[in-house]
Amino acid sequence: MIENPEKYIEHTNLKPGITHKDVEKLISEAEHYKFHGICIPPFWVKKAARDLQGSEVKLVTVIGFPFGYNMTETKERETELAIRDGADEIDLVWSLTAFKAEMIWPKIEIVKIAKVCHESEKILKVIIETPLLNELEIAEASKICVDAGADFVKTATGFNGPAKVSDVEIIKKSIPDHVEIKASAGIKTPEQFEAMIKAGATRIGTSSGVEIINNYQ
């Protein structure tokens, strides 16, 4: 059994049709269950920050979501605006297209976004999209994130398939202890949740947080 399982959960809703009522429900549930945070689209960050005033729930948003092939300058500006609007943590979809092209640019991009985040004392997680990587690529991508200053390596967006326990195990072996892991994409059951934590994840992104906690025994 994982002690205090709720503290690992980022209660997530990144659906295209998310409304203000969905954001309010997400916040209400996160506060009730004492989840670590909520993860929502950048458009709703300003509202959520107002609604979360005085709350211990952290506000997380995504940058370059879901494919990561935006220009770095666009991602930098997205990050600046998200932090201005009240985001506590940034989940950046890295430039998978540049990584696959064997360019150095993914590292440069992460360095730039990490600078924006850390100057404001915010957390940066980098989504490497493990479903589209082989084992060697997952290890290499994780090391790039570490070298570039990421605080977390995150598995996936969910748009290209689920994260696997083996993905987390590879990431864990590839990074130092001070860098953490967020497992996300397809984690819907207590069994999946527990397996990801035992593999090394310290944060779980899921839209099924309520169901996981209610059924966790």
Tab-separated table of C-alpha atoms in Angstrom:
chain	number	residue	atom	x	y	z
A	1	MET	CA	0.000	0.000	0.000
A	2	ILE	CA	1.153	3.527	-0.825
A	3	GLU	CA	0.888	5.860	2.153
A	4	ASN	CA	-1.169	9.005	1.475
A	5	PRO	CA	-1.812	8.102	-2.191
A	6	GLU	CA	-3.739	11.325	-2.800
A	7	LYS	CA	-0.587	13.423	-2.502
A	8	TYR	CA	0.785	11.907	-5.727
A	9	ILE	CA	-2.181	12.827	-7.903
A	10	GLU	CA	-2.488	15.713	-10.338
A	11	HIS	CA	-6.224	15.770	-11.083
A	12	THR	CA	-6.321	16.341	-14.831
A	13	ASN	CA	-8.754	17.608	-17.445
A	14	LEU	CA	-7.191	18.558	-20.783
A	15	LYS	CA	-10.177	17.774	-22.978
A	16	PRO	CA	-10.760	20.203	-25.881
A	17	GLY	CA	-14.285	21.048	-24.683
A	18	ILE	CA	-13.493	21.754	-21.040
A	19	THR	CA	-15.718	24.523	-19.588
A	20	HIS	CA	-15.658	26.736	-16.496
A	21	LYS	CA	-17.969	24.236	-14.775
A	22	ASP	CA	-15.478	21.458	-15.464
A	23	VAL	CA	-12.680	23.560	-13.959
A	24	GLU	CA	-14.766	24.268	-10.874
A	25	LYS	CA	-15.562	20.557	-10.473
A	26	LEU	CA	-11.893	19.655	-10.839
A	27	ILE	CA	-10.927	22.167	-8.147
A	28	SER	CA	-13.692	21.037	-5.813
A	29	GLU	CA	-12.655	17.402	-6.110
A	30	ALA	CA	-8.958	18.198	-5.722
A	31	GLU	CA	-9.602	20.138	-2.543
A	32	HIS	CA	-11.947	17.480	-1.163
A	33	TYR	CA	-9.533	14.612	-1.786
A	34	LYS	CA	-6.420	16.689	-0.975
A	35	PHE	CA	-4.768	15.965	-4.319
A	36	HIS	CA	-1.381	17.537	-5.015
A	37	GLY	CA	-2.759	19.656	-7.836
A	38	ILE	CA	-4.934	20.104	-10.879
A	39	CYS	CA	-3.715	20.125	-14.481
A	40	ILE	CA	-5.710	22.217	-16.956
A	41	PRO	CA	-5.284	24.022	-20.307
A	42	PRO	CA	-3.543	27.428	-20.253
A	43	PHE	CA	-6.788	29.180	-21.238
A	44	TRP	CA	-8.282	28.393	-17.818
A	45	VAL	CA	-5.263	29.149	-15.624
A	46	LYS	CA	-6.278	32.681	-14.700
A	47	LYS	CA	-9.739	31.589	-13.541
A	48	ALA	CA	-8.374	28.580	-11.664
A	49	ALA	CA	-5.767	30.732	-9.911
A	50	ARG	CA	-8.542	33.014	-8.646
A	51	ASP	CA	-10.644	30.066	-7.522
A	52	LEU	CA	-7.681	28.436	-5.761
A	53	GLN	CA	-6.691	31.476	-3.679
A	54	GLY	CA	-5.880	30.256	-0.196
A	55	SER	CA	-5.862	26.615	-1.283
A	56	GLU	CA	-2.945	24.186	-0.946
A	57	VAL	CA	-3.800	22.624	-4.322
A	58	LYS	CA	-1.119	23.386	-6.915
A	59	LEU	CA	-2.029	24.735	-10.341
A	60	VAL	CA	-0.410	22.935	-13.274
A	61	THR	CA	-0.718	23.715	-16.970
A	62	VAL	CA	0.690	22.452	-20.259
A	63	ILE	CA	2.896	24.187	-22.814
A	64	GLY	CA	3.217	23.209	-26.484
A	65	PHE	CA	0.417	20.726	-25.928
A	66	PRO	CA	-0.190	18.167	-27.310
A	67	PHE	CA	2.439	17.696	-30.031
A	68	GLY	CA	5.304	19.963	-28.969
A	69	TYR	CA	6.275	21.103	-32.439
A	70	ASN	CA	5.552	24.787	-31.819
A	71	MET	CA	8.416	27.238	-32.193
A	72	THR	CA	10.463	27.609	-29.006
A	73	GLU	CA	9.702	31.328	-28.903
A	74	THR	CA	6.002	30.476	-28.822
A	75	LYS	CA	6.551	28.045	-25.951
A	76	GLU	CA	8.577	30.631	-24.040
A	77	ARG	CA	5.767	33.161	-24.344
A	78	GLU	CA	3.166	30.551	-23.395
A	79	THR	CA	5.207	29.789	-20.282
A	80	GLU	CA	5.556	33.448	-19.348
A	81	LEU	CA	1.809	33.999	-19.684
A	82	ALA	CA	0.939	30.852	-17.732
A	83	ILE	CA	3.175	31.927	-14.863
A	84	ARG	CA	1.776	35.456	-15.005
A	85	ASP	CA	-1.742	34.016	-14.783
A	86	GLY	CA	-0.882	31.942	-11.710
A	87	ALA	CA	0.522	28.554	-12.746
A	88	ASP	CA	2.701	26.852	-10.130
A	89	GLU	CA	4.042	24.091	-12.365
A	90	ILE	CA	4.663	23.837	-16.106
A	91	ASP	CA	4.387	20.631	-18.142
A	92	LEU	CA	6.283	21.218	-21.389
A	93	VAL	CA	5.821	18.996	-24.422
A	94	TRP	CA	9.359	18.878	-25.737
A	95	SER	CA	10.352	19.027	-29.383
A	96	LEU	CA	10.042	15.367	-30.286
A	97	THR	CA	10.353	16.285	-33.965
A	98	ALA	CA	13.794	17.827	-33.312
A	99	PHE	CA	14.831	14.860	-31.150
A	100	LYS	CA	13.896	12.394	-33.884
A	101	ALA	CA	15.873	14.543	-36.334
A	102	GLU	CA	18.915	14.093	-34.039
A	103	MET	CA	19.240	17.818	-33.412
A	104	ILE	CA	20.626	19.487	-30.280
A	105	TRP	CA	17.601	21.803	-30.239
A	106	PRO	CA	15.479	19.887	-27.702
A	107	LYS	CA	18.115	20.524	-25.034
A	108	ILE	CA	18.395	24.194	-25.975
A	109	GLU	CA	14.631	24.575	-25.807
A	110	ILE	CA	14.370	22.995	-22.375
A	111	VAL	CA	17.180	25.215	-21.087
A	112	LYS	CA	15.268	28.282	-22.263
A	113	ILE	CA	11.972	27.185	-20.684
A	114	ALA	CA	13.709	26.083	-17.479
A	115	LYS	CA	15.200	29.570	-17.168
A	116	VAL	CA	11.754	31.166	-17.422
A	117	CYS	CA	10.335	28.753	-14.836
A	118	HIS	CA	13.165	28.870	-12.339
A	119	GLU	CA	13.478	32.639	-12.404
A	120	SER	CA	9.897	32.636	-11.057
A	121	GLU	CA	10.572	29.688	-8.727
A	122	LYS	CA	8.215	27.420	-10.668
A	123	ILE	CA	8.540	23.691	-11.378
A	124	LEU	CA	9.277	22.406	-14.899
A	125	LYS	CA	8.238	18.952	-16.057
A	126	VAL	CA	9.201	17.828	-19.560
A	127	ILE	CA	6.906	15.451	-21.470
A	128	ILE	CA	9.082	13.209	-23.639
A	129	GLU	CA	6.199	11.148	-25.155
A	130	THR	CA	7.412	7.654	-24.289
A	131	PRO	CA	4.869	5.793	-26.493
A	132	LEU	CA	6.766	7.120	-29.515
A	133	LEU	CA	10.230	6.220	-28.193
A	134	ASN	CA	12.169	2.980	-27.903
A	135	GLU	CA	14.046	2.056	-24.723
A	136	LEU	CA	17.323	3.670	-25.778
A	137	GLU	CA	15.508	6.842	-26.818
A	138	ILE	CA	13.657	7.039	-23.491
A	139	ALA	CA	16.973	6.842	-21.631
A	140	GLU	CA	18.600	9.419	-23.899
A	141	ALA	CA	15.620	11.777	-23.697
A	142	SER	CA	15.615	11.546	-19.905
A	143	LYS	CA	19.297	12.459	-19.714
A	144	ILE	CA	18.733	15.451	-22.011
A	145	CYS	CA	15.984	16.696	-19.676
A	146	VAL	CA	18.285	16.377	-16.677
A	147	ASP	CA	21.184	18.153	-18.383
A	148	ALA	CA	18.872	20.972	-19.489
A	149	GLY	CA	17.552	21.649	-15.986
A	150	ALA	CA	14.148	19.945	-15.850
A	151	ASP	CA	12.745	19.199	-12.399
A	152	PHE	CA	10.691	16.228	-13.629
A	153	VAL	CA	10.689	13.898	-16.604
A	154	LYS	CA	7.096	13.144	-17.589
A	155	THR	CA	6.054	10.155	-19.665
A	156	ALA	CA	3.337	11.157	-22.098
A	157	THR	CA	0.445	13.362	-23.181
A	158	GLY	CA	-1.988	10.508	-23.757
A	159	PHE	CA	-2.475	11.480	-27.402
A	160	ASN	CA	-0.138	8.756	-28.680
A	161	GLY	CA	-0.883	5.893	-26.330
A	162	PRO	CA	-0.558	5.064	-22.641
A	163	ALA	CA	2.523	5.192	-20.487
A	164	LYS	CA	3.962	1.857	-19.351
A	165	VAL	CA	5.533	0.831	-16.070
A	166	SER	CA	8.658	-0.126	-18.018
A	167	ASP	CA	8.882	3.468	-19.312
A	168	VAL	CA	9.052	4.736	-15.734
A	169	GLU	CA	11.640	2.109	-14.827
A	170	ILE	CA	13.879	3.203	-17.697
A	171	ILE	CA	13.528	6.869	-16.778
A	172	LYS	CA	14.323	6.084	-13.136
A	173	LYS	CA	17.545	4.322	-14.107
A	174	SER	CA	18.556	7.224	-16.357
A	175	ILE	CA	18.195	10.176	-13.974
A	176	PRO	CA	19.725	11.271	-10.658
A	177	ASP	CA	17.699	11.188	-7.458
A	178	HIS	CA	17.056	14.940	-7.384
A	179	VAL	CA	15.050	14.769	-10.620
A	180	GLU	CA	11.565	13.306	-10.261
A	181	ILE	CA	9.164	11.428	-12.529
A	182	LYS	CA	5.581	12.191	-13.462
A	183	ALA	CA	3.725	9.235	-14.955
A	184	SER	CA	0.767	10.189	-17.098
A	185	ALA	CA	-1.429	8.762	-19.878
A	186	GLY	CA	-3.815	5.868	-19.402
A	187	ILE	CA	-3.505	5.512	-15.628
A	188	LYS	CA	-7.044	4.710	-14.538
A	189	THR	CA	-6.963	2.022	-11.849
A	190	PRO	CA	-5.490	1.648	-8.352
A	191	GLU	CA	-3.321	-1.185	-9.647
A	192	GLN	CA	-1.832	0.972	-12.415
A	193	PHE	CA	-1.367	3.845	-9.977
A	194	GLU	CA	0.478	1.697	-7.448
A	195	ALA	CA	2.669	0.077	-10.092
A	196	MET	CA	3.785	3.472	-11.392
A	197	ILE	CA	4.682	4.688	-7.893
A	198	LYS	CA	6.612	1.518	-7.111
A	199	ALA	CA	8.498	1.904	-10.417
A	200	GLY	CA	9.714	5.341	-9.355
A	201	ALA	CA	7.064	7.933	-10.205
A	202	THR	CA	6.486	10.619	-7.585
A	203	ARG	CA	3.589	12.253	-9.389
A	204	ILE	CA	0.660	10.753	-11.297
A	205	GLY	CA	-1.299	12.719	-13.898
A	206	THR	CA	-4.761	11.251	-14.308
A	207	SER	CA	-8.366	12.130	-15.019
A	208	SER	CA	-9.380	9.155	-12.860
A	209	GLY	CA	-8.020	10.391	-9.534
A	210	VAL	CA	-11.340	10.231	-7.722
A	211	GLU	CA	-11.998	6.664	-8.871
A	212	ILE	CA	-8.437	5.589	-7.987
A	213	ILE	CA	-8.641	6.953	-4.449
A	214	ASN	CA	-12.167	5.693	-3.829
A	215	ASN	CA	-11.126	2.188	-4.851
A	216	TYR	CA	-7.633	2.178	-3.359
A	217	GLN	CA	-7.276	-0.488	-0.663
